[in-house]
CSV table of C-alpha atoms in Angstrom, one decimal:
chain,number,residue,atom,x,y,z
A,1,MET,CA,47.4,29.8,-47.9
A,2,PRO,CA,46.0,27.7,-51.1
A,3,ASN,CA,47.0,29.4,-54.8
A,4,ALA,CA,43.9,30.9,-56.4
A,5,LEU,CA,46.5,31.5,-60.0
A,6,GLU,CA,49.8,30.3,-60.6
A,7,LEU,CA,52.1,30.8,-63.7
A,8,THR,CA,55.4,28.6,-63.5
A,9,GLY,CA,58.0,28.6,-66.3
A,10,ILE,CA,55.8,30.5,-69.0
A,11,ARG,CA,57.4,31.3,-72.3
A,12,LYS,CA,55.8,33.3,-75.0
A,13,THR,CA,57.6,34.9,-78.5
A,14,PHE,CA,55.8,37.3,-80.9
A,15,ASP,CA,56.9,38.0,-84.0
A,16,GLY,CA,60.4,36.3,-83.0
A,17,PHE,CA,60.6,38.4,-80.1
A,18,ALA,CA,60.7,36.9,-76.6
A,19,ALA,CA,58.5,38.9,-74.3
A,20,LEU,CA,58.2,36.0,-71.2
A,21,THR,CA,61.9,34.0,-71.3
A,22,ASP,CA,61.1,32.3,-67.8
A,23,ALA,CA,58.1,33.8,-66.1
A,24,HIS,CA,56.5,32.5,-62.6
A,25,PHE,CA,53.7,34.7,-60.4
A,26,SER,CA,51.1,33.0,-58.2
A,27,ALA,CA,48.4,35.3,-56.3
A,28,ARG,CA,46.3,33.4,-53.5
A,29,TRP,CA,42.6,33.4,-52.3
A,30,GLY,CA,42.4,36.4,-49.7
A,31,GLU,CA,45.8,38.6,-50.8
A,32,VAL,CA,46.1,41.6,-52.8
A,33,HIS,CA,49.4,40.9,-55.0
A,34,ALA,CA,51.0,43.4,-56.8
A,35,LEU,CA,52.8,43.0,-60.0
A,36,LEU,CA,56.1,45.3,-61.1
A,37,GLY,CA,57.9,45.7,-63.8
A,38,GLU,CA,59.0,48.0,-66.5
A,39,ASN,CA,56.9,48.7,-69.7
A,40,GLY,CA,57.9,45.7,-71.8
A,41,ALA,CA,58.8,43.5,-69.1
A,42,GLY,CA,56.2,41.7,-70.2
A,43,LYS,CA,53.4,41.9,-67.1
A,44,SER,CA,50.7,42.5,-69.7
A,45,SER,CA,51.7,39.1,-71.6
A,46,LEU,CA,51.8,37.2,-68.4
A,47,MET,CA,48.6,38.5,-67.0
A,48,ASN,CA,47.2,38.1,-70.5
A,49,ILE,CA,47.9,34.2,-70.3
A,50,ALA,CA,46.0,33.5,-67.1
A,51,ALA,CA,42.7,35.6,-68.5
A,52,GLY,CA,42.8,33.3,-71.9
A,53,LEU,CA,43.8,36.2,-74.2
A,54,TYR,CA,47.3,34.3,-75.3
A,55,ALA,CA,48.0,30.5,-75.5
A,56,PRO,CA,51.9,30.0,-73.5
A,57,GLU,CA,54.3,28.1,-75.6
A,58,ALA,CA,55.9,26.4,-72.2
A,59,GLY,CA,54.9,26.1,-68.9
A,60,GLN,CA,51.9,25.5,-66.5
A,61,LEU,CA,48.8,27.4,-65.6
A,62,LEU,CA,47.1,26.2,-62.5
A,63,VAL,CA,43.8,27.8,-60.8
A,64,ASP,CA,42.9,26.5,-57.5
A,65,ASP,CA,46.0,24.6,-57.7
A,66,ASN,CA,44.6,22.4,-60.7
A,67,PRO,CA,46.2,22.7,-64.0
A,68,VAL,CA,43.9,24.5,-66.6
A,69,ARG,CA,44.3,25.2,-70.4
A,70,PHE,CA,42.1,28.0,-72.1
A,71,ALA,CA,41.1,28.3,-75.5
A,72,GLY,CA,39.9,31.7,-74.9
A,73,PRO,CA,38.6,34.3,-72.0
A,74,ARG,CA,35.4,32.8,-72.2
A,75,ASP,CA,37.6,29.6,-70.6
A,76,ALA,CA,39.3,32.0,-67.8
A,77,ALA,CA,35.7,33.2,-67.3
A,78,LYS,CA,34.3,30.1,-66.6
A,79,HIS,CA,37.2,29.5,-63.9
A,80,ARG,CA,35.9,33.0,-62.5
A,81,ILE,CA,39.0,34.9,-63.6
A,82,GLY,CA,37.9,38.7,-64.7
A,83,MET,CA,40.7,41.0,-66.4
A,84,VAL,CA,40.3,44.7,-67.0
A,85,HIS,CA,42.9,46.0,-69.1
A,86,GLN,CA,45.0,49.3,-69.5
A,87,HIS,CA,43.6,49.5,-73.2
A,88,PHE,CA,39.7,49.2,-72.6
A,89,LYS,CA,37.7,46.5,-74.2
A,90,LEU,CA,34.3,48.5,-74.5
A,91,VAL,CA,32.2,48.9,-77.6
A,92,ARG,CA,32.4,52.7,-77.9
A,93,PRO,CA,29.0,53.0,-79.5
A,94,PHE,CA,27.5,51.3,-76.8
A,95,THR,CA,25.9,52.3,-73.7
A,96,VAL,CA,27.4,51.2,-70.3
A,97,ALA,CA,24.6,48.6,-69.6
A,98,GLN,CA,24.9,47.1,-73.7
A,99,ASN,CA,28.7,46.8,-72.8
A,100,ILE,CA,28.4,44.8,-69.0
A,101,LEU,CA,25.3,43.0,-70.8
A,102,LEU,CA,27.9,41.6,-73.4
A,103,THR,CA,29.6,39.6,-70.6
A,104,ALA,CA,26.8,38.7,-68.4
A,105,PRO,CA,25.6,35.1,-67.7
A,106,PRO,CA,22.8,34.5,-70.2
A,107,PRO,CA,19.3,35.8,-69.2
A,108,PRO,CA,16.2,33.1,-68.7
A,109,GLU,CA,14.2,32.1,-71.3
A,110,PHE,CA,11.5,34.0,-70.3
A,111,GLN,CA,13.3,37.1,-69.8
A,112,SER,CA,12.7,39.7,-72.8
A,113,HIS,CA,16.1,42.0,-74.0
A,114,GLY,CA,14.5,45.1,-72.4
A,115,GLU,CA,14.1,43.4,-68.8
A,116,ARG,CA,17.6,42.0,-69.0
A,117,LEU,CA,18.7,45.7,-70.0
A,118,ARG,CA,16.5,47.1,-67.2
A,119,GLU,CA,17.6,44.4,-64.7
A,120,ILE,CA,21.5,45.1,-66.0
A,121,SER,CA,21.0,48.5,-65.1
A,122,ARG,CA,20.0,48.5,-61.8
A,123,ASP,CA,23.1,46.1,-60.9
A,124,ILE,CA,24.9,48.7,-62.6
A,125,ARG,CA,23.8,51.3,-60.0
A,126,ASN,CA,23.9,48.9,-57.0
A,127,LYS,CA,27.4,48.3,-57.6
A,128,ALA,CA,28.7,51.4,-58.6
A,129,ALA,CA,27.3,52.9,-55.8
A,130,GLU,CA,28.9,50.4,-53.5
A,131,LEU,CA,32.4,51.0,-55.2
A,132,GLY,CA,31.5,55.1,-54.8
A,133,PHE,CA,31.4,55.3,-58.7
A,134,ASP,CA,29.5,58.1,-60.4
A,135,ILE,CA,28.3,55.9,-63.3
A,136,ASP,CA,25.0,56.1,-65.6
A,137,PRO,CA,23.7,53.0,-67.1
A,138,SER,CA,21.7,54.7,-70.2
A,139,LYS,CA,25.3,56.6,-71.4
A,140,ARG,CA,27.3,56.0,-74.5
A,141,VAL,CA,30.6,55.1,-74.0
A,142,ASP,CA,32.5,57.2,-76.4
A,143,ALA,CA,30.6,60.0,-74.4
A,144,LEU,CA,32.4,59.4,-71.3
A,145,SER,CA,36.0,60.1,-70.0
A,146,VAL,CA,38.7,57.9,-69.8
A,147,ALA,CA,38.8,57.8,-66.1
A,148,GLU,CA,34.3,56.6,-66.8
A,149,GLN,CA,35.3,54.5,-69.1
A,150,GLN,CA,38.2,52.5,-66.6
A,151,ARG,CA,35.4,52.3,-64.0
A,152,VAL,CA,33.0,50.7,-66.3
A,153,GLU,CA,35.9,48.3,-66.7
A,154,ILE,CA,35.9,47.8,-63.2
A,155,LEU,CA,32.4,47.3,-63.1
A,156,LYS,CA,32.0,44.8,-65.9
A,157,VAL,CA,34.6,42.2,-64.5
A,158,LEU,CA,32.7,42.4,-61.1
A,159,LEU,CA,29.6,42.0,-62.3
A,160,ALA,CA,30.7,38.7,-64.6
A,161,GLY,CA,31.3,37.3,-61.1
A,162,ALA,CA,35.0,37.2,-61.1
A,163,ARG,CA,36.8,36.2,-58.2
A,164,ILE,CA,40.2,36.2,-59.1
A,165,LEU,CA,40.8,40.2,-60.4
A,166,ILE,CA,43.6,41.0,-62.9
A,167,LEU,CA,44.0,44.5,-62.6
A,168,ASP,CA,46.2,46.4,-64.7
A,169,GLU,CA,47.0,50.1,-63.9
A,170,PRO,CA,43.3,50.5,-62.1
A,171,THR,CA,43.9,53.9,-60.7
A,172,ALA,CA,46.4,55.2,-63.7
A,173,VAL,CA,43.7,57.9,-64.4
A,174,LEU,CA,41.8,58.0,-61.1
A,175,THR,CA,41.9,61.0,-58.8
A,176,ASP,CA,43.6,60.3,-55.4
A,177,GLN,CA,40.5,60.3,-53.5
A,178,GLU,CA,38.8,57.6,-56.0
A,179,ALA,CA,42.4,55.7,-56.0
A,180,ALA,CA,42.0,55.1,-51.9
A,181,ARG,CA,38.4,54.3,-52.2
A,182,LEU,CA,38.7,52.1,-55.1
A,183,LEU,CA,41.9,49.9,-53.5
A,184,GLN,CA,40.2,50.1,-50.1
A,185,THR,CA,37.1,47.9,-51.8
A,186,VAL,CA,39.8,45.8,-53.8
A,187,GLN,CA,41.4,45.1,-50.8
A,188,GLY,CA,38.4,44.5,-49.2
A,189,LEU,CA,37.1,41.8,-51.8
A,190,ALA,CA,40.9,40.5,-51.3
A,191,ARG,CA,40.0,39.9,-47.3
A,192,LYS,CA,36.1,38.6,-48.5
A,193,GLY,CA,37.9,36.0,-50.1
A,194,ALA,CA,38.6,36.9,-53.4
A,195,ALA,CA,42.6,37.0,-55.1
A,196,VAL,CA,43.8,40.2,-57.0
A,197,VAL,CA,46.6,40.8,-59.2
A,198,LEU,CA,47.1,44.4,-59.0
A,199,VAL,CA,49.9,45.4,-62.0
A,200,THR,CA,50.9,48.7,-61.4
A,201,HIS,CA,53.6,51.5,-61.2
A,202,LYS,CA,52.4,53.5,-58.4
A,203,MET,CA,55.1,52.3,-55.2
A,204,ALA,CA,52.7,54.1,-53.0
A,205,ASP,CA,49.7,51.4,-54.1
A,206,VAL,CA,52.2,48.5,-53.4
A,207,LYS,CA,53.4,49.7,-50.2
A,208,THR,CA,50.1,50.4,-48.9
A,209,TYR,CA,47.8,48.0,-50.2
A,210,ALA,CA,50.0,44.5,-51.5
A,211,ASP,CA,50.7,41.6,-49.5
A,212,ARG,CA,53.0,40.2,-52.1
A,213,VAL,CA,54.9,41.9,-54.5
A,214,THR,CA,56.6,40.6,-57.4
A,215,VAL,CA,58.9,42.4,-59.9
A,216,MET,CA,59.3,41.3,-63.6
A,217,ARG,CA,62.6,42.6,-65.9
A,218,GLY,CA,63.1,41.4,-69.5
A,219,GLY,CA,60.2,38.9,-69.3
A,220,ARG,CA,61.7,36.7,-66.1
A,221,THR,CA,60.7,37.0,-62.9
A,222,VAL,CA,63.3,38.5,-60.4
A,223,ALA,CA,61.7,38.5,-57.1
A,224,THR,CA,58.7,37.9,-54.7
A,225,LEU,CA,58.6,39.7,-51.5
A,226,ASN,CA,56.7,41.4,-48.4
A,227,PRO,CA,56.5,45.0,-50.0
A,228,GLN,CA,56.4,46.0,-46.2
A,229,GLU,CA,60.0,44.3,-45.6
A,230,ALA,CA,61.4,46.4,-48.9
A,231,SER,CA,62.1,50.3,-49.0
A,232,VAL,CA,60.8,52.0,-52.6
A,233,ALA,CA,64.0,52.4,-53.4
A,234,GLU,CA,64.7,48.7,-52.9
A,235,LEU,CA,61.6,47.9,-55.4
A,236,VAL,CA,62.7,50.7,-57.8
A,237,LYS,CA,66.0,49.0,-58.3
A,238,LEU,CA,64.4,45.8,-58.8
A,239,THR,CA,62.2,47.1,-61.1
A,240,VAL,CA,64.6,49.0,-63.4
A,241,GLY,CA,67.7,47.2,-62.4
A,242,GLU,CA,69.2,50.3,-61.7
A,243,SER,CA,68.0,53.5,-59.2
A,244,ILE,CA,66.1,56.3,-60.6
A,245,ALA,CA,66.1,59.3,-58.2
A,246,ALA,CA,62.7,60.6,-57.0
A,247,GLN,CA,62.0,64.0,-58.8
A,248,GLY,CA,59.7,66.9,-57.6
A,249,PHE,CA,58.9,70.2,-58.8
A,250,GLN,CA,61.7,71.9,-60.6
A,251,PRO,CA,60.4,75.5,-61.7
A,252,SER,CA,62.0,76.8,-65.1
A,253,ALA,CA,65.0,78.7,-64.4
A,254,ALA,CA,63.3,81.4,-67.6
A,255,PRO,CA,60.9,83.7,-67.0
A,256,ARG,CA,57.3,83.5,-67.3
A,257,GLY,CA,56.5,85.0,-71.4
A,258,PRO,CA,53.2,86.5,-72.5
A,259,VAL,CA,49.5,84.6,-72.8
A,260,ARG,CA,50.0,82.4,-75.4
A,261,LEU,CA,46.6,80.7,-75.7
A,262,SER,CA,43.4,82.3,-74.2
A,263,VAL,CA,40.4,80.8,-73.7
A,264,ARG,CA,37.2,82.7,-73.5
A,265,GLY,CA,33.9,81.9,-72.4
A,266,LEU,CA,34.2,78.3,-74.0
A,267,ARG,CA,30.8,76.2,-74.2
A,268,THR,CA,29.2,73.1,-75.6
A,269,PRO,CA,25.7,72.6,-76.1
A,270,ALA,CA,23.6,72.4,-73.3
A,271,SER,CA,22.1,69.0,-73.3
A,272,PRO,CA,18.2,68.1,-72.9
A,273,GLU,CA,18.6,68.6,-69.2
A,274,GLY,CA,20.2,71.8,-69.3
A,275,ARG,CA,23.7,70.5,-68.9
A,276,ARG,CA,26.7,71.7,-70.5
A,277,VAL,CA,30.0,69.8,-70.4
A,278,LEU,CA,32.0,73.0,-71.0
A,279,ASP,CA,30.4,75.5,-69.4
A,280,GLY,CA,32.2,78.7,-69.4
A,281,VAL,CA,35.9,77.6,-69.7
A,282,ASP,CA,38.1,80.7,-68.8
A,283,LEU,CA,41.9,80.1,-69.0
A,284,ASP,CA,45.4,81.5,-69.7
A,285,LEU,CA,48.5,80.0,-70.6
A,286,HIS,CA,51.6,81.4,-70.7
A,287,ALA,CA,55.6,80.8,-72.9
A,288,GLY,CA,57.5,79.3,-70.8
A,289,GLU,CA,55.2,77.1,-68.3
A,290,ILE,CA,53.2,74.2,-67.6
A,291,TYR,CA,49.7,74.6,-66.8
A,292,GLY,CA,48.4,71.3,-64.9
A,293,LEU,CA,44.7,71.0,-65.0
A,294,ALA,CA,43.6,68.9,-62.2
A,295,GLY,CA,40.2,67.4,-61.4
A,296,VAL,CA,37.7,64.4,-61.5
A,297,GLY,CA,37.0,62.8,-64.2
A,298,GLY,CA,34.3,63.3,-66.5
A,299,ASN,CA,34.2,67.2,-65.7
A,300,GLY,CA,35.0,68.5,-69.1
A,301,GLN,CA,38.6,67.7,-69.2
A,302,GLY,CA,38.6,65.2,-72.3
A,303,GLU,CA,36.2,68.0,-74.3
A,304,LEU,CA,38.6,71.1,-73.5
A,305,ALA,CA,41.4,68.7,-75.5
A,306,GLY,CA,39.3,67.6,-78.4
A,307,ALA,CA,38.6,71.3,-78.5
A,308,ILE,CA,42.2,72.5,-78.4
A,309,MET,CA,42.8,69.9,-81.1
A,310,GLY,CA,40.0,69.9,-83.3
A,311,LEU,CA,38.2,66.9,-82.7
A,312,GLU,CA,34.4,66.7,-83.2
A,313,GLY,CA,32.0,68.3,-81.0
A,314,GLU,CA,33.7,71.6,-81.4
A,315,PRO,CA,31.9,74.4,-78.9
A,316,THR,CA,29.3,77.1,-79.9
A,317,GLU,CA,30.2,79.4,-77.8
A,318,GLY,CA,33.5,81.0,-76.6
A,319,GLU,CA,36.8,81.8,-78.4
A,320,MET,CA,40.3,79.9,-78.0
A,321,ARG,CA,42.8,82.5,-79.1
A,322,LEU,CA,46.5,81.4,-79.9
A,323,GLU,CA,49.2,84.4,-80.1
A,324,GLY,CA,49.3,85.6,-83.1
A,325,HIS,CA,46.5,83.7,-84.7
A,326,ARG,CA,42.6,84.0,-85.4
A,327,ASP,CA,40.5,81.7,-83.0
A,328,LEU,CA,40.9,78.5,-83.2
A,329,LYS,CA,37.6,77.4,-83.8
A,330,THR,CA,37.7,78.9,-87.2
A,331,MET,CA,40.3,76.2,-88.1
A,332,PRO,CA,40.8,72.7,-89.1
A,333,ALA,CA,43.2,70.3,-86.8
A,334,SER,CA,45.5,70.3,-89.9
A,335,VAL,CA,46.1,74.1,-89.6
A,336,ARG,CA,46.4,74.1,-85.8
A,337,ARG,CA,49.2,72.0,-86.4
A,338,SER,CA,51.2,74.0,-89.0
A,339,ILE,CA,50.9,76.6,-86.4
A,340,GLY,CA,53.0,74.5,-83.8
A,341,ILE,CA,50.3,72.8,-82.0
A,342,ALA,CA,51.5,69.4,-80.6
A,343,ALA,CA,48.9,66.9,-79.3
A,344,ILE,CA,49.3,63.8,-76.4
A,345,PRO,CA,46.7,62.3,-75.9
A,346,ALA,CA,45.2,60.6,-73.5
A,347,ASP,CA,44.0,57.7,-75.7
A,348,ARG,CA,47.3,56.8,-77.5
A,349,TYR,CA,46.2,53.9,-79.3
A,350,GLY,CA,42.6,55.4,-80.2
A,351,LEU,CA,43.6,58.6,-81.2
A,352,ALA,CA,47.6,59.0,-81.8
A,353,LEU,CA,48.8,56.3,-83.1
A,354,ALA,CA,47.2,53.8,-85.8
A,355,GLY,CA,48.4,50.3,-84.5
A,356,GLY,CA,47.9,48.4,-87.9
A,357,LEU,CA,50.5,50.9,-89.5
A,358,SER,CA,53.9,50.7,-89.2
A,359,VAL,CA,56.4,52.9,-86.9
A,360,ALA,CA,57.6,55.1,-89.9
A,361,GLU,CA,53.7,55.7,-91.1
A,362,ASN,CA,53.2,57.1,-87.9
A,363,TYR,CA,55.9,58.9,-87.6
A,364,ALA,CA,55.7,60.5,-91.0
A,365,ILE,CA,52.1,61.2,-90.6
A,366,GLY,CA,52.4,64.2,-88.7
A,367,ARG,CA,54.5,65.8,-91.3
A,368,VAL,CA,53.8,64.9,-94.8
A,369,HIS,CA,51.4,68.2,-94.8
A,370,THR,CA,54.5,69.7,-94.8
A,371,GLY,CA,55.5,68.9,-97.9
A,372,ARG,CA,59.1,67.8,-96.4
A,373,TYR,CA,58.2,64.0,-98.2
A,374,GLY,CA,56.7,64.7,-101.3
A,375,PRO,CA,53.6,64.6,-102.7
A,376,VAL,CA,50.9,62.1,-101.3
A,377,TRP,CA,51.0,60.2,-104.1
A,378,ARG,CA,54.7,59.8,-104.4
A,379,LEU,CA,56.0,59.8,-101.3
A,380,ARG,CA,60.0,59.9,-100.5
A,381,ARG,CA,60.1,56.7,-98.3
A,382,GLY,CA,63.9,56.5,-98.2
A,383,ARG,CA,63.7,60.1,-96.3
A,384,ILE,CA,60.5,58.8,-94.2
A,385,GLN,CA,62.6,55.9,-93.2
A,386,SER,CA,65.6,57.9,-92.0
A,387,ASP,CA,63.8,60.3,-90.4
A,388,THR,CA,62.1,57.9,-88.4
A,389,GLN,CA,65.2,55.7,-87.5
A,390,GLU,CA,67.0,59.0,-86.1
A,391,ALA,CA,63.9,59.7,-83.9
A,392,VAL,CA,63.5,56.6,-83.1
A,393,ARG,CA,67.4,56.7,-81.6
A,394,ALA,CA,66.9,60.2,-80.3
A,395,PHE,CA,64.0,59.3,-78.4
A,396,ASP,CA,65.1,56.2,-76.9
A,397,VAL,CA,62.1,54.1,-78.7
A,398,GLN,CA,62.9,50.8,-78.0
A,399,GLY,CA,61.7,47.7,-79.2
A,400,VAL,CA,61.6,48.9,-82.8
A,401,ARG,CA,63.6,46.0,-84.7
A,402,SER,CA,62.1,47.8,-87.7
A,403,VAL,CA,60.5,50.8,-88.7
A,404,ALA,CA,58.4,48.6,-91.3
A,405,GLN,CA,56.8,46.8,-87.5
A,406,LYS,CA,53.6,47.4,-86.9
A,407,ALA,CA,53.4,50.3,-84.3
A,408,ALA,CA,50.8,48.3,-82.2
A,409,LEU,CA,53.9,45.7,-81.4
A,410,LEU,CA,55.2,48.1,-79.0
A,411,SER,CA,55.2,49.1,-75.7
A,412,GLY,CA,52.7,51.4,-74.0
A,413,GLY,CA,56.0,53.2,-72.8
A,414,ASN,CA,57.8,52.9,-76.1
A,415,ALA,CA,54.2,53.4,-78.0
A,416,GLN,CA,54.0,57.0,-76.4
A,417,LYS,CA,57.6,57.9,-76.7
A,418,LEU,CA,57.3,57.4,-80.6
A,419,VAL,CA,54.2,60.0,-80.0
A,420,LEU,CA,56.2,62.5,-78.4
A,421,ALA,CA,59.0,61.8,-81.2
A,422,ARG,CA,56.8,62.7,-83.7
A,423,GLU,CA,55.0,65.7,-82.1
A,424,PHE,CA,58.0,67.5,-80.9
A,425,GLY,CA,60.0,66.9,-84.0
A,426,LYS,CA,59.1,70.3,-84.7
A,427,SER,CA,59.7,73.0,-81.9
A,428,PRO,CA,56.2,73.6,-80.9
A,429,THR,CA,54.5,76.7,-80.0
A,430,LEU,CA,51.7,74.9,-77.4
A,431,VAL,CA,51.7,71.2,-76.6
A,432,LEU,CA,48.9,69.8,-75.0
A,433,ALA,CA,49.4,66.6,-72.9
A,434,HIS,CA,46.4,64.5,-71.8
A,435,SER,CA,47.4,62.0,-69.1
A,436,PRO,CA,51.1,61.9,-70.7
A,437,SER,CA,52.0,59.4,-68.3
A,438,ARG,CA,49.1,57.0,-67.8
A,439,GLY,CA,50.4,53.1,-67.8
A,440,LEU,CA,54.1,54.1,-67.8
A,441,ASP,CA,56.9,52.8,-65.7
A,442,VAL,CA,58.7,54.7,-63.5
A,443,ARG,CA,61.4,55.5,-66.2
A,444,ALA,CA,58.9,56.0,-69.1
A,445,SER,CA,57.6,58.1,-67.0
A,446,ALA,CA,60.6,60.1,-66.0
A,447,GLU,CA,61.5,60.4,-69.9
A,448,VAL,CA,58.1,61.8,-70.5
A,449,HIS,CA,58.2,64.4,-68.0
A,450,ALA,CA,61.7,65.8,-69.1
A,451,ARG,CA,60.5,66.1,-72.6
A,452,LEU,CA,57.5,68.4,-71.5
A,453,ARG,CA,60.0,70.4,-68.8
A,454,ALA,CA,62.4,70.8,-71.7
A,455,ALA,CA,59.6,72.3,-74.2
A,456,ARG,CA,57.9,74.9,-71.7
A,457,ASP,CA,62.1,75.7,-70.7
A,458,SER,CA,62.4,76.4,-74.6
A,459,GLY,CA,59.5,78.9,-74.8
A,460,ALA,CA,56.7,76.2,-75.3
A,461,ALA,CA,53.6,76.9,-73.2
A,462,VAL,CA,52.2,73.4,-71.9
A,463,LEU,CA,48.6,72.4,-70.8
A,464,LEU,CA,49.3,69.5,-69.0
A,465,ILE,CA,45.6,67.3,-68.6
A,466,SER,CA,45.7,65.3,-65.4
A,467,GLU,CA,43.7,63.2,-63.1
A,468,ASP,CA,46.8,62.3,-61.3
A,469,LEU,CA,47.6,65.0,-58.8
A,470,ASP,CA,51.1,64.0,-58.4
A,471,GLU,CA,52.0,64.1,-61.9
A,472,VAL,CA,50.4,67.6,-61.9
A,473,LEU,CA,52.2,68.6,-58.5
A,474,GLN,CA,55.3,67.0,-60.1
A,475,LEU,CA,55.1,69.2,-63.5
A,476,ALA,CA,52.7,72.3,-63.0
A,477,ASP,CA,53.9,75.5,-62.4
A,478,ARG,CA,50.1,77.1,-61.9
A,479,VAL,CA,47.4,74.2,-61.1
A,480,GLY,CA,44.1,74.8,-62.2
A,481,VAL,CA,41.1,72.8,-60.8
A,482,MET,CA,38.3,71.9,-63.1
A,483,THR,CA,34.6,71.0,-62.2
A,484,ARG,CA,31.8,71.3,-64.1
A,485,GLY,CA,33.3,72.4,-67.2
A,486,ARG,CA,35.4,75.4,-66.0
A,487,ILE,CA,38.2,76.6,-64.2
A,488,ALA,CA,37.0,76.4,-60.1
A,489,GLY,CA,40.5,77.3,-58.8
A,490,GLU,CA,44.0,78.5,-59.4
A,491,PHE,CA,47.1,77.4,-57.1
A,492,ALA,CA,49.9,78.6,-57.2
A,493,GLN,CA,53.5,76.6,-56.3
A,494,PRO,CA,54.1,75.6,-54.1
A,495,ALA,CA,50.8,74.4,-54.2
A,496,ASP,CA,48.5,72.8,-51.1
A,497,ARG,CA,47.7,69.5,-51.9
A,498,GLN,CA,44.7,69.0,-49.5
A,499,ALA,CA,43.3,72.1,-50.5
A,500,ILE,CA,43.3,71.4,-54.4
A,501,GLY,CA,42.2,67.7,-53.7
A,502,GLN,CA,39.3,69.8,-51.1
A,503,ALA,CA,38.5,71.6,-54.4
A,504,MET,CA,38.2,68.8,-56.6
A,505,VAL,CA,35.2,67.3,-54.1
A,506,ASP,CA,33.5,70.2,-53.0
A,507,HIS,CA,32.7,70.9,-56.9
A,508,GLY,CA,32.5,67.6,-58.8
């Protein structure tokens, strides 16, 4: 079977750091080829070279067994290569149709912009129906959930005509049913002759859908093998260099405490069609427990998280009371942080970190309001530096050569550990964690989960919002299903996975 895409002897450095030293990868027409590796192993860097975003300093790139050199993503697109990135490349104030129009082939000269947009909208609806997605082409991207934005990215690549598809963590924010549908569709595209590269950390996806798997570690290719001939334990060992024991649900040793957060009748304004994104949310979250909120993306989970964090678009009805305090709706976000609310948003680069600022600045910004670093016009830089260095060590944030380096240079897992270091720098009373291990590898996910369990065991109330049902069942003491802007059902552990999945489908 001929190679659709091949990279050999690839080397790439960033700011003197070798991200790739001797990387090799090939994908054949008609196959799904999985790419495994820890965060920082070089997977995304290698695929960014294939997509034309980076130029290699050494090595060769071939498409259809012919050497090519890309000056940018447009060159890659001309060779029908499309990449769905882990961190989305969407224009947030634009609609779905406008975003896809940006990458669509140019229209005929006689076609007006309005006609072209209507044509694109029809294409979006048709392709979305084929994939089982529920996407409104006229909806603005900044009004979509993270899961819905992921679907738009997938639609954008497919509608641009890509036959070599690079999917970076495509199922990270999908439910079991959605992920199965998507991967079945992707597998079907491969069987029709496309080449699919599946960058993933989900071993089950590799075992079920991949024809071959390549493992990377430390910027090098470790092995390429048939996933059916290797056990999950062997794949994990190749990925991390050691065996990591799988962990199931671990209940807290301490008894559950009093209600820490009480949410009653939470509603957002109705749309012109009469729909409310939050439509009567009732929730009690106890101290010393992890409450897992499952559900199909777009049912109000992001808006609930934003309401608790104090972001724009506050609900107009209902109340959110933290034990011993007045209604959170009356408090600005800074006050909420000062009374012990810690937040780990789903979009770590959009809402949790400023990539252009240093590691130290990103860490310190969560404590400047406490006065620890002096007045804002004369900050104590030495204390900021020493605190950040201590936090980086304590939370094992890798890739930090200096706390003065930009946070954008950190891999996904290490960026998330920096967020955890900042949010858990003071003992929180309430932790809001939205998709905390999205896009993270086995080791980084395990570390994030351990931190959430430790917060629970120390008496914090933890609200875990995740579209990864495995994560919810692994961490949550109680599971709620959110559909159509409200809690549609609750399940105690040990929870029935099928019953939860059915609740999500029946009401979604």
